[in-house]
């Protein structure tokens, strides 16, 4: 039978004769739950008990961080939970007692008929709510469930693709960032600022492939360059004259890159840059920063990343000067930093912080590396040009090759000269480092990036940030944080139910034909106009209004 959420704190003994027969009502992205009862002894941190069912699945849920201590007792079905910090998995069956302490990270990797009784102590916004507060929370979850149901009904071809991918691809697709419950929306094409799904729906794209599609989709100039390269041979396995021209264009935009080498991604570029710095200095210690992301093998977000390369890293505190004084030493080989955190929340570095790092590198002899893979499109000379702070080395990726795979690293001539030794010791080669298609696309793209274009797109991003702030203030909604620089934007909700709110925003935008990142990322491209921005803001205003 169905059980509505109990709205009153328990002051007397409560007995549920057979909790296994109860069915939770409130859906979220991975399952459904209902609170049964909450203690009244501590209204700020009540102990809450209820029923939680996990939807049947063969693929992992997104890893989540426990906001409070949780205990679950399995009453039906089977499942597998993985501790995403230790990467250890546990089989769950009826009778299993599961303890998830606050701060731990977990993913449910498999489930069938899985049902639990939970007991947890909640804090802050997660408290067991009474009266209208509980109803409001229930209404939001019900609304999300409705949006998800509509999403499933309206995208049968994407669902079919998802089911087929489950049989062949690990994790449903080959890019973790594209995953999402209940399945990834599958695109089949793009033109200008629009994407087109396999379900024949059009979306105004505010993701822009996380800045790689800074030129919009199917740009004519870039497409013509690729077509031309196709007719002359595109995998020649030798030096080509175009790579020298591309090196000159990159050096013109980023003067810190006196000499350049190409590779295939920003991740590779950062890996080679660190190796070059260690070879040049003869040292091994590297200063990186918390929440920094320099690729999947150089990721310093929360938790232990098993994919990280095994260098001797010291983690400093981003945007803090005093806290990093203790890390200054003469045995530093490199200091690697994003002028704006990417995965870490689109938080721009302060000029004072970057200046401090420049002085630290000068004093210690360490190589200062600016990772501009996701920031070089924000100023004609990268954010190093905006701040007028010259690093010793720079790494690039994302938009440089017009949407094709590309990476580059470069810097002072004397440092890059050390790479000639690396080429002998480590063998810096790569089948696709100077692929004709990629280099041709990058040369064509270089002609499109002008100071005026960058300024115009940045101004649109500034408009979105300012107008979102105004809309939220107008509706007395303060539980939001808006960060970014120029054409990049990150929206984050500040309440404990932030994942619920982000899910609502994502599916609300999808319903209105607007494509944003599931985690609140927006990247504008040069095809966007003021009308496109206004369309997004109109949909956002409606979203905030419906929350109240």
Short mmCIF file of C-alpha atoms in Angstrom, two decimals:
data_model
loop_
_atom_site.label_atom_id
_atom_site.label_comp_id
_atom_site.label_asym_id
_atom_site.label_seq_id
_atom_site.Cartn_x
_atom_site.Cartn_y
_atom_site.Cartn_z
CA UNK A 1 0.00 0.00 0.00
CA UNK A 2 1.00 3.62 -0.43
CA UNK A 3 2.44 5.67 2.41
CA UNK A 4 2.28 9.49 2.40
CA UNK A 5 5.07 11.43 4.09
CA UNK A 6 4.35 11.84 7.80
CA UNK A 7 4.20 15.56 8.56
CA UNK A 8 4.46 15.56 12.35
CA UNK A 9 7.36 14.81 14.66
CA UNK A 10 6.78 11.70 16.76
CA UNK A 11 6.24 12.28 20.46
CA UNK A 12 4.75 8.85 21.14
CA UNK A 13 5.75 5.29 20.25
CA UNK A 14 5.06 4.45 16.60
CA UNK A 15 4.82 0.88 15.31
CA UNK A 16 4.59 -0.11 11.64
CA UNK A 17 3.42 -3.72 11.63
CA UNK A 18 5.13 -4.68 8.35
CA UNK A 19 7.23 -1.94 6.77
CA UNK A 20 8.13 -4.29 3.91
CA UNK A 21 4.66 -3.80 2.43
CA UNK A 22 4.92 -0.02 2.21
CA UNK A 23 5.59 1.75 -1.09
CA UNK A 24 7.53 5.04 -1.15
CA UNK A 25 5.95 7.89 -3.09
CA UNK A 26 8.55 10.59 -3.65
CA UNK A 27 10.73 9.94 -6.69
CA UNK A 28 14.19 11.28 -7.35
CA UNK A 29 16.68 10.45 -10.11
CA UNK A 30 17.70 7.02 -8.79
CA UNK A 31 14.80 5.80 -6.70
CA UNK A 32 11.88 6.70 -4.47
CA UNK A 33 11.45 7.28 -0.76
CA UNK A 34 9.05 8.31 1.98
CA UNK A 35 9.91 9.51 5.46
CA UNK A 36 7.76 7.67 7.99
CA UNK A 37 8.66 9.40 11.22
CA UNK A 38 11.15 11.88 12.67
CA UNK A 39 12.27 12.41 16.25
CA UNK A 40 11.15 15.52 18.08
CA UNK A 41 13.97 15.61 20.63
CA UNK A 42 16.31 17.66 18.40
CA UNK A 43 14.49 19.64 15.73
CA UNK A 44 17.81 20.92 14.32
CA UNK A 45 19.19 17.43 13.73
CA UNK A 46 16.32 14.93 13.95
CA UNK A 47 16.69 11.21 13.48
CA UNK A 48 14.43 10.21 10.60
CA UNK A 49 13.24 6.77 9.52
CA UNK A 50 11.59 5.75 6.28
CA UNK A 51 11.46 3.53 3.20
CA UNK A 52 13.81 3.87 0.21
CA UNK A 53 13.66 1.87 -3.01
CA UNK A 54 16.33 1.95 -5.72
CA UNK A 55 15.14 1.67 -9.31
CA UNK A 56 16.33 -1.46 -11.12
CA UNK A 57 19.56 -0.72 -12.94
CA UNK A 58 22.55 -2.41 -14.57
CA UNK A 59 24.76 0.68 -14.70
CA UNK A 60 26.19 2.85 -11.89
CA UNK A 61 24.48 5.89 -10.44
CA UNK A 62 26.44 9.11 -10.26
CA UNK A 63 28.76 9.16 -7.25
CA UNK A 64 27.24 11.19 -4.42
CA UNK A 65 28.57 12.56 -1.14
CA UNK A 66 26.58 11.67 1.98
CA UNK A 67 25.29 14.87 3.61
CA UNK A 68 24.72 13.11 6.94
CA UNK A 69 25.14 9.72 8.60
CA UNK A 70 22.88 7.12 6.98
CA UNK A 71 21.99 3.55 7.90
CA UNK A 72 19.99 1.33 5.56
CA UNK A 73 18.64 -2.16 6.21
CA UNK A 74 17.92 -4.19 3.08
CA UNK A 75 14.50 -5.86 3.19
CA UNK A 76 14.03 -6.91 -0.44
CA UNK A 77 16.02 -7.46 -3.62
CA UNK A 78 19.72 -7.28 -4.35
CA UNK A 79 22.19 -4.53 -5.13
CA UNK A 80 25.83 -3.51 -5.28
CA UNK A 81 27.27 -0.35 -3.71
CA UNK A 82 30.74 1.01 -4.47
CA UNK A 83 32.77 3.26 -2.19
CA UNK A 84 34.06 5.66 -4.87
CA UNK A 85 36.96 6.77 -2.67
CA UNK A 86 38.41 3.30 -2.04
CA UNK A 87 36.81 1.80 -5.17
CA UNK A 88 35.66 -1.19 -3.11
CA UNK A 89 32.30 -2.77 -3.95
CA UNK A 90 29.88 -4.60 -1.64
CA UNK A 91 27.04 -7.00 -2.46
CA UNK A 92 23.74 -6.21 -0.75
CA UNK A 93 20.88 -8.64 -0.05
CA UNK A 94 17.98 -8.97 2.40
CA UNK A 95 19.39 -8.72 5.90
CA UNK A 96 22.37 -6.56 4.87
CA UNK A 97 22.98 -3.55 7.11
CA UNK A 98 24.53 -0.64 5.22
CA UNK A 99 26.30 2.22 7.03
CA UNK A 100 27.12 5.36 5.00
CA UNK A 101 28.90 7.95 7.17
CA UNK A 102 28.65 11.67 6.50
CA UNK A 103 31.22 12.78 3.92
CA UNK A 104 31.67 9.37 2.31
CA UNK A 105 31.17 8.97 -1.44
CA UNK A 106 29.19 6.14 -2.96
CA UNK A 107 27.59 4.86 -6.14
CA UNK A 108 24.98 2.13 -6.48
CA UNK A 109 26.30 0.11 -9.38
CA UNK A 110 23.57 -2.52 -9.75
CA UNK A 111 20.13 -3.21 -8.31
CA UNK A 112 17.10 -5.43 -8.78
CA UNK A 113 13.94 -5.18 -6.68
CA UNK A 114 16.04 -3.33 -4.10
CA UNK A 115 14.21 -1.92 -1.06
CA UNK A 116 15.52 -0.65 2.28
CA UNK A 117 14.42 0.80 5.57
CA UNK A 118 16.61 3.77 6.46
CA UNK A 119 17.51 5.64 9.61
CA UNK A 120 19.52 8.85 9.33
CA UNK A 121 20.30 11.99 11.28
CA UNK A 122 19.70 15.11 9.24
CA UNK A 123 21.02 18.61 9.58
CA UNK A 124 20.09 22.05 8.27
CA UNK A 125 17.91 22.08 5.15
CA UNK A 126 17.70 18.30 5.27
CA UNK A 127 15.66 18.30 8.49
CA UNK A 128 12.44 16.35 8.72
CA UNK A 129 10.02 19.12 7.77
CA UNK A 130 6.54 19.72 9.03
CA UNK A 131 3.41 21.17 7.48
CA UNK A 132 3.83 23.35 4.40
CA UNK A 133 7.63 22.88 4.30
CA UNK A 134 7.30 19.13 3.92
CA UNK A 135 4.60 19.55 1.31
CA UNK A 136 6.80 21.97 -0.66
CA UNK A 137 9.69 19.48 -0.65
CA UNK A 138 7.34 16.71 -1.69
CA UNK A 139 5.92 18.90 -4.47
CA UNK A 140 9.40 19.61 -5.87
CA UNK A 141 10.26 15.92 -5.99
CA UNK A 142 6.93 15.10 -7.57
CA UNK A 143 7.53 17.79 -10.17
CA UNK A 144 10.97 16.37 -10.95
CA UNK A 145 9.45 12.91 -11.32
CA UNK A 146 6.90 14.32 -13.77
CA UNK A 147 9.60 16.10 -15.78
CA UNK A 148 11.63 12.88 -15.95
CA UNK A 149 8.57 10.89 -17.02
CA UNK A 150 7.94 13.43 -19.79
CA UNK A 151 11.60 13.25 -20.81
CA UNK A 152 11.38 9.47 -21.18
CA UNK A 153 8.13 9.66 -23.15
CA UNK A 154 9.42 12.35 -25.51
CA UNK A 155 12.76 10.73 -26.33
CA UNK A 156 12.17 7.10 -27.34
CA UNK A 157 15.05 7.01 -29.83
CA UNK A 158 17.52 8.22 -27.20
CA UNK A 159 16.19 5.56 -24.85
CA UNK A 160 16.65 2.90 -27.54
CA UNK A 161 20.22 4.10 -28.11
CA UNK A 162 20.82 3.96 -24.36
CA UNK A 163 19.57 0.37 -24.15
CA UNK A 164 21.76 -0.67 -27.06
CA UNK A 165 24.78 1.04 -25.51
CA UNK A 166 24.29 -0.89 -22.28
CA UNK A 167 25.15 -4.05 -24.17
CA UNK A 168 28.36 -2.74 -25.75
CA UNK A 169 29.77 0.32 -23.97
CA UNK A 170 31.09 0.40 -20.43
CA UNK A 171 29.16 3.09 -18.58
CA UNK A 172 26.62 3.47 -21.43
CA UNK A 173 28.85 5.84 -23.42
CA UNK A 174 32.53 6.72 -23.68
CA UNK A 175 32.36 10.05 -21.86
CA UNK A 176 31.34 10.12 -18.19
CA UNK A 177 30.21 13.74 -18.38
CA UNK A 178 27.53 12.76 -20.92
CA UNK A 179 25.91 10.23 -18.62
CA UNK A 180 22.74 11.06 -16.79
CA UNK A 181 19.61 9.57 -15.31
CA UNK A 182 17.47 8.07 -16.73
CA UNK A 183 19.58 8.11 -19.90
CA UNK A 184 21.66 10.49 -21.96
CA UNK A 185 19.91 12.58 -24.59
CA UNK A 186 21.48 11.43 -27.86
CA UNK A 187 22.39 14.09 -30.42
CA UNK A 188 22.83 13.46 -34.14
CA UNK A 189 23.86 16.87 -35.44
CA UNK A 190 24.34 20.56 -34.87
CA UNK A 191 24.21 23.82 -36.80
CA UNK A 192 25.21 27.21 -35.46
CA UNK A 193 23.94 27.52 -31.88
CA UNK A 194 21.56 24.54 -32.20
CA UNK A 195 21.77 20.81 -31.54
CA UNK A 196 19.45 18.18 -33.02
CA UNK A 197 18.63 14.95 -31.22
CA UNK A 198 17.89 11.51 -32.65
CA UNK A 199 14.33 12.20 -31.50
CA UNK A 200 14.13 15.05 -34.05
CA UNK A 201 14.09 17.78 -31.43
CA UNK A 202 15.98 21.07 -31.61
CA UNK A 203 17.89 22.51 -28.65
CA UNK A 204 19.50 25.90 -28.21
CA UNK A 205 22.96 24.80 -27.10
CA UNK A 206 24.44 26.55 -24.09
CA UNK A 207 27.00 23.80 -23.44
CA UNK A 208 29.05 24.29 -26.63
CA UNK A 209 30.89 21.05 -25.90
CA UNK A 210 32.35 22.71 -22.79
CA UNK A 211 34.02 25.41 -24.94
CA UNK A 212 35.38 23.08 -27.66
CA UNK A 213 32.49 24.25 -29.87
CA UNK A 214 33.25 27.94 -29.30
CA UNK A 215 32.63 28.49 -33.02
CA UNK A 216 29.16 26.97 -32.88
CA UNK A 217 28.37 23.81 -34.80
CA UNK A 218 29.30 23.03 -38.42
CA UNK A 219 31.09 26.34 -38.91
CA UNK A 220 31.43 26.89 -42.67
CA UNK A 221 35.05 28.12 -42.61
CA UNK A 222 36.24 25.22 -40.48
CA UNK A 223 34.19 22.69 -42.45
CA UNK A 224 35.69 23.90 -45.74
CA UNK A 225 39.21 23.57 -44.33
CA UNK A 226 38.46 19.99 -43.29
CA UNK A 227 36.95 19.14 -46.67
CA UNK A 228 40.02 20.54 -48.40
CA UNK A 229 42.31 18.45 -46.20
CA UNK A 230 40.28 15.34 -46.96
CA UNK A 231 41.08 15.71 -50.64
CA UNK A 232 44.86 15.93 -50.11
CA UNK A 233 45.46 13.22 -47.52
CA UNK A 234 44.95 13.53 -43.80
CA UNK A 235 47.17 10.98 -42.07
CA UNK A 236 50.57 11.41 -43.67
CA UNK A 237 52.87 10.22 -40.90
CA UNK A 238 55.44 12.93 -41.52
CA UNK A 239 56.14 16.60 -40.88
CA UNK A 240 53.70 18.95 -42.65
CA UNK A 241 54.16 22.62 -43.48
CA UNK A 242 50.86 23.60 -41.83
CA UNK A 243 52.05 22.69 -38.34
CA UNK A 244 54.68 25.44 -38.46
CA UNK A 245 52.02 27.96 -39.50
CA UNK A 246 49.79 26.85 -36.63
CA UNK A 247 52.66 27.23 -34.18
CA UNK A 248 53.13 30.81 -35.39
CA UNK A 249 49.43 31.59 -34.93
CA UNK A 250 49.41 30.21 -31.40
CA UNK A 251 52.55 32.14 -30.49
CA UNK A 252 50.94 35.32 -31.83
CA UNK A 253 47.95 34.91 -29.51
CA UNK A 254 49.92 33.69 -26.51
CA UNK A 255 53.40 35.25 -26.51
CA UNK A 256 54.40 33.18 -23.46
CA UNK A 257 54.53 30.18 -25.83
CA UNK A 258 57.83 31.02 -27.51
CA UNK A 259 58.14 27.43 -28.69
CA UNK A 260 55.28 24.96 -29.01
CA UNK A 261 54.65 21.23 -29.25
CA UNK A 262 51.35 19.63 -30.26
CA UNK A 263 49.52 16.65 -28.79
CA UNK A 264 45.94 15.38 -28.70
CA UNK A 265 44.25 16.84 -25.63
CA UNK A 266 44.61 19.22 -22.73
CA UNK A 267 45.28 16.21 -20.50
CA UNK A 268 48.26 15.20 -22.63
CA UNK A 269 49.48 18.80 -22.79
CA UNK A 270 49.55 19.09 -19.00
CA UNK A 271 51.23 15.71 -18.63
CA UNK A 272 54.01 16.71 -21.04
CA UNK A 273 54.33 20.18 -19.51
CA UNK A 274 54.97 18.70 -16.07
CA UNK A 275 57.49 16.24 -17.48
CA UNK A 276 59.26 19.11 -19.24
CA UNK A 277 59.35 21.17 -16.04
CA UNK A 278 60.82 18.28 -14.06
CA UNK A 279 63.43 17.64 -16.75
CA UNK A 280 64.34 21.33 -16.88
CA UNK A 281 64.67 21.81 -13.10
CA UNK A 282 65.96 18.38 -12.17
CA UNK A 283 63.33 18.33 -9.40
CA UNK A 284 60.18 16.27 -8.82
CA UNK A 285 57.89 18.16 -6.43
CA UNK A 286 54.82 19.82 -8.01
CA UNK A 287 52.48 22.37 -6.42
CA UNK A 288 48.88 21.99 -7.62
CA UNK A 289 45.66 23.28 -6.06
CA UNK A 290 42.54 21.83 -4.51
CA UNK A 291 39.66 21.36 -6.94
CA UNK A 292 42.03 21.88 -9.85
CA UNK A 293 41.31 19.84 -12.95
CA UNK A 294 44.05 19.40 -15.53
CA UNK A 295 42.52 16.34 -17.19
CA UNK A 296 41.31 12.96 -16.01
CA UNK A 297 44.81 11.95 -14.89
CA UNK A 298 45.52 15.24 -13.11
CA UNK A 299 42.32 15.81 -11.18
CA UNK A 300 42.48 17.27 -7.68
CA UNK A 301 38.80 17.42 -6.78
CA UNK A 302 37.31 15.65 -3.77
CA UNK A 303 38.35 12.07 -3.12
CA UNK A 304 41.28 9.98 -4.23
CA UNK A 305 41.48 9.82 -8.02
CA UNK A 306 42.88 6.41 -8.93
CA UNK A 307 43.65 7.64 -12.46
CA UNK A 308 46.02 10.41 -11.34
CA UNK A 309 49.63 10.15 -12.44
CA UNK A 310 51.92 9.31 -9.54
CA UNK A 311 54.02 12.46 -9.29
CA UNK A 312 55.01 14.05 -6.00
CA UNK A 313 52.13 16.53 -5.67
CA UNK A 314 51.58 19.11 -2.95
CA UNK A 315 48.03 20.45 -2.81
CA UNK A 316 47.71 24.14 -2.07
CA UNK A 317 44.57 26.18 -1.46
CA UNK A 318 43.25 27.96 -4.53
CA UNK A 319 43.07 31.75 -4.40
CA UNK A 320 44.79 31.88 -1.01
CA UNK A 321 48.16 33.51 -0.48
CA UNK A 322 48.86 33.15 3.23
CA UNK A 323 47.77 29.50 3.32
CA UNK A 324 50.24 28.64 0.55
CA UNK A 325 53.30 30.26 2.11
CA UNK A 326 54.18 26.94 3.75
CA UNK A 327 54.49 25.28 0.34
CA UNK A 328 57.22 27.61 -0.92
CA UNK A 329 60.48 25.71 -1.12
CA UNK A 330 63.54 25.49 -3.32
CA UNK A 331 62.74 21.91 -4.38
CA UNK A 332 59.62 22.78 -6.38
CA UNK A 333 59.82 21.67 -9.99
CA UNK A 334 56.55 23.22 -11.12
CA UNK A 335 53.48 25.17 -10.08
CA UNK A 336 50.45 24.28 -12.19
CA UNK A 337 47.27 26.33 -11.96
CA UNK A 338 44.11 27.12 -13.87
CA UNK A 339 43.57 30.90 -14.16
CA UNK A 340 39.95 29.94 -13.53
CA UNK A 341 38.92 26.65 -11.94
CA UNK A 342 36.97 24.63 -14.49
CA UNK A 343 35.50 21.49 -12.92
CA UNK A 344 36.08 23.12 -9.54
CA UNK A 345 33.23 25.59 -10.02
CA UNK A 346 34.27 28.19 -12.64
CA UNK A 347 35.97 30.29 -9.96
CA UNK A 348 38.34 32.88 -11.45
CA UNK A 349 41.74 33.30 -9.85
CA UNK A 350 42.42 36.71 -8.40
CA UNK A 351 45.17 38.77 -9.95
CA UNK A 352 46.85 38.92 -6.55
CA UNK A 353 46.92 35.12 -6.32
CA UNK A 354 48.41 34.66 -9.79
CA UNK A 355 50.94 37.40 -9.09
CA UNK A 356 51.92 35.59 -5.88
CA UNK A 357 52.50 32.39 -7.87
CA UNK A 358 54.61 34.29 -10.40
CA UNK A 359 56.80 35.69 -7.63
CA UNK A 360 57.01 32.28 -5.95
CA UNK A 361 58.23 30.70 -9.18
CA UNK A 362 60.80 33.46 -9.61
CA UNK A 363 62.14 32.96 -6.09
CA UNK A 364 62.23 29.15 -6.12
CA UNK A 365 63.16 28.56 -9.75
CA UNK A 366 60.02 26.48 -10.26
CA UNK A 367 58.30 26.47 -13.65
CA UNK A 368 54.95 28.30 -13.52
CA UNK A 369 52.40 26.55 -15.76
CA UNK A 370 49.08 28.15 -16.68
CA UNK A 371 46.56 25.54 -17.79
CA UNK A 372 44.49 27.57 -20.26
CA UNK A 373 42.74 24.63 -21.91
CA UNK A 374 39.36 26.01 -20.82
CA UNK A 375 40.22 29.70 -20.49
CA UNK A 376 42.18 30.69 -23.60
CA UNK A 377 38.93 31.62 -25.40
CA UNK A 378 38.02 34.16 -22.70
CA UNK A 379 40.56 36.75 -23.87
CA UNK A 380 42.40 37.11 -27.14
CA UNK A 381 45.63 36.46 -25.21
CA UNK A 382 44.13 34.03 -22.69
CA UNK A 383 43.54 34.95 -19.06
CA UNK A 384 47.28 35.46 -18.73
CA UNK A 385 46.81 38.35 -21.16
CA UNK A 386 43.83 39.66 -19.21
CA UNK A 387 45.84 39.65 -15.97
CA UNK A 388 49.10 40.65 -17.70
CA UNK A 389 50.95 37.89 -15.86
CA UNK A 390 53.30 35.79 -17.97
CA UNK A 391 53.72 32.11 -17.04
CA UNK A 392 56.78 30.08 -17.95
CA UNK A 393 54.66 27.50 -19.75
CA UNK A 394 51.10 27.37 -21.09
CA UNK A 395 48.90 24.41 -21.99
CA UNK A 396 46.00 24.49 -24.44
CA UNK A 397 43.14 22.28 -25.60
CA UNK A 398 39.38 22.50 -26.16
CA UNK A 399 38.52 25.22 -28.73
CA UNK A 400 41.89 25.65 -30.46
CA UNK A 401 41.23 23.10 -33.25
CA UNK A 402 37.67 24.16 -34.01
CA UNK A 403 36.13 21.17 -32.26
CA UNK A 404 38.62 18.47 -33.28
CA UNK A 405 40.88 16.70 -30.74
CA UNK A 406 43.91 18.85 -29.99
CA UNK A 407 46.32 19.87 -27.29
CA UNK A 408 49.45 22.01 -27.14
CA UNK A 409 52.08 22.97 -24.62
CA UNK A 410 54.77 25.56 -24.91
CA UNK A 411 56.71 28.24 -23.13
CA UNK A 412 60.08 29.86 -22.73
CA UNK A 413 62.58 28.71 -25.32
CA UNK A 414 65.12 27.55 -22.76
CA UNK A 415 62.51 25.41 -20.98
CA UNK A 416 61.08 23.89 -24.14
CA UNK A 417 64.62 23.10 -25.28
CA UNK A 418 64.61 20.59 -22.45
CA UNK A 419 61.84 18.82 -24.31
CA UNK A 420 64.34 17.77 -26.93
CA UNK A 421 65.94 15.72 -24.17
CA UNK A 422 62.50 14.41 -23.20
CA UNK A 423 61.94 13.35 -26.78
CA UNK A 424 65.02 11.16 -26.44
CA UNK A 425 64.31 9.90 -22.91
CA UNK A 426 60.52 9.65 -22.90
CA UNK A 427 59.79 9.63 -26.61
CA UNK A 428 57.31 12.46 -27.08
CA UNK A 429 55.73 11.30 -30.29
CA UNK A 430 52.12 10.80 -31.25
CA UNK A 431 50.47 9.43 -34.36
CA UNK A 432 47.95 12.26 -34.44
CA UNK A 433 50.02 15.15 -33.03
CA UNK A 434 50.11 16.88 -36.41
CA UNK A 435 47.15 15.23 -38.09
CA UNK A 436 46.33 17.18 -41.25
CA UNK A 437 42.60 17.43 -40.46
CA UNK A 438 43.24 18.81 -36.98
CA UNK A 439 45.94 21.27 -38.00
CA UNK A 440 43.87 22.49 -40.97
CA UNK A 441 40.83 23.02 -38.75
CA UNK A 442 42.94 24.83 -36.14
CA UNK A 443 44.38 27.21 -38.76
CA UNK A 444 40.89 28.02 -40.05
CA UNK A 445 39.61 28.50 -36.49
CA UNK A 446 42.48 30.87 -35.69
CA UNK A 447 41.14 33.31 -38.30
CA UNK A 448 37.75 33.38 -36.55
CA UNK A 449 38.97 34.31 -33.07
CA UNK A 450 39.31 38.08 -32.97
CA UNK A 451 39.36 40.51 -30.09
CA UNK A 452 35.94 41.87 -31.11
CA UNK A 453 34.37 38.40 -31.26
CA UNK A 454 35.73 37.40 -27.86
CA UNK A 455 34.53 40.68 -26.34
CA UNK A 456 31.03 40.30 -27.79
CA UNK A 457 30.56 36.72 -26.53
CA UNK A 458 31.97 37.62 -23.11
CA UNK A 459 29.50 40.49 -22.89
CA UNK A 460 26.62 38.05 -23.47
CA UNK A 461 27.91 35.91 -20.61
CA UNK A 462 28.13 38.96 -18.35
CA UNK A 463 24.52 39.76 -19.25
CA UNK A 464 23.37 36.28 -18.21
CA UNK A 465 25.15 36.46 -14.86
CA UNK A 466 23.83 39.93 -14.08
CA UNK A 467 20.27 39.19 -15.17
CA UNK A 468 20.14 35.91 -13.22
CA UNK A 469 21.14 37.85 -10.11
CA UNK A 470 18.39 40.38 -10.79
CA UNK A 471 15.76 37.70 -11.40
CA UNK A 472 16.66 35.86 -8.20
CA UNK A 473 16.61 39.09 -6.17
CA UNK A 474 13.26 40.02 -7.67
CA UNK A 475 11.79 36.69 -6.51
CA UNK A 476 13.62 36.73 -3.16
CA UNK A 477 15.56 33.59 -4.05
CA UNK A 478 19.00 33.76 -2.46
CA UNK A 479 20.01 30.09 -2.47
CA UNK A 480 22.10 30.32 -5.62
CA UNK A 481 25.73 31.03 -6.48
CA UNK A 482 26.69 32.37 -9.91
CA UNK A 483 30.33 32.17 -10.94
CA UNK A 484 32.43 32.29 -14.08
CA UNK A 485 34.16 34.76 -16.34
CA UNK A 486 32.94 36.21 -19.61
CA UNK A 487 31.27 33.54 -21.74
CA UNK A 488 31.56 30.77 -19.13
CA UNK A 489 28.98 30.47 -16.35
CA UNK A 490 28.35 28.10 -13.45
CA UNK A 491 25.09 27.99 -11.50
CA UNK A 492 25.11 26.26 -8.12
CA UNK A 493 22.29 25.96 -5.62
CA UNK A 494 23.27 26.38 -1.98
CA UNK A 495 20.61 24.31 -0.23
CA UNK A 496 21.04 20.72 0.90
CA UNK A 497 18.51 19.74 -1.78
CA UNK A 498 20.74 21.36 -4.41
CA UNK A 499 20.88 18.17 -6.51
CA UNK A 500 17.08 18.16 -6.64
CA UNK A 501 17.01 21.81 -7.71
CA UNK A 502 19.69 21.26 -10.35
CA UNK A 503 17.74 18.31 -11.71
CA UNK A 504 14.64 20.48 -11.89
CA UNK A 505 16.54 23.24 -13.70
CA UNK A 506 18.08 20.83 -16.20
CA UNK A 507 14.81 19.13 -17.15
CA UNK A 508 12.95 22.45 -17.12
CA UNK A 509 15.41 23.79 -19.69
CA UNK A 510 15.21 20.61 -21.78
CA UNK A 511 11.43 20.98 -21.80
CA UNK A 512 11.91 24.51 -23.15
CA UNK A 513 14.33 23.36 -25.86
CA UNK A 514 17.45 24.66 -24.13
CA UNK A 515 20.55 22.54 -23.52
CA UNK A 516 22.67 23.25 -20.42
CA UNK A 517 25.15 21.17 -18.47
CA UNK A 518 23.57 18.83 -15.93
CA UNK A 519 25.78 20.37 -13.23
CA UNK A 520 24.87 23.95 -14.10
CA UNK A 521 27.62 24.76 -16.61
CA UNK A 522 26.98 27.17 -19.49
CA UNK A 523 29.47 27.94 -22.27
CA UNK A 524 28.45 30.52 -24.83
CA UNK A 525 29.75 30.40 -28.39
CA UNK A 526 30.21 32.94 -31.15
CA UNK A 527 26.87 32.01 -32.76
CA UNK A 528 24.87 33.15 -29.75
CA UNK A 529 22.99 36.44 -29.95
CA UNK A 530 21.11 38.67 -27.55
CA UNK A 531 17.88 36.96 -28.63
CA UNK A 532 19.28 33.57 -27.61
CA UNK A 533 20.31 34.97 -24.24
CA UNK A 534 16.85 36.46 -23.75
CA UNK A 535 15.26 33.09 -24.51
CA UNK A 536 17.39 31.44 -21.83
CA UNK A 537 16.60 34.17 -19.29
CA UNK A 538 12.87 33.93 -19.98
CA UNK A 539 12.98 30.19 -19.26
CA UNK A 540 15.08 30.78 -16.14
CA UNK A 541 12.67 33.41 -14.85
CA UNK A 542 9.81 30.95 -15.24
CA UNK A 543 11.81 28.31 -13.37
CA UNK A 544 12.48 30.59 -10.39
CA UNK A 545 8.89 31.84 -10.35
CA UNK A 546 7.55 28.27 -10.23
CA UNK A 547 9.86 27.45 -7.31
CA UNK A 548 8.25 30.08 -5.11
#
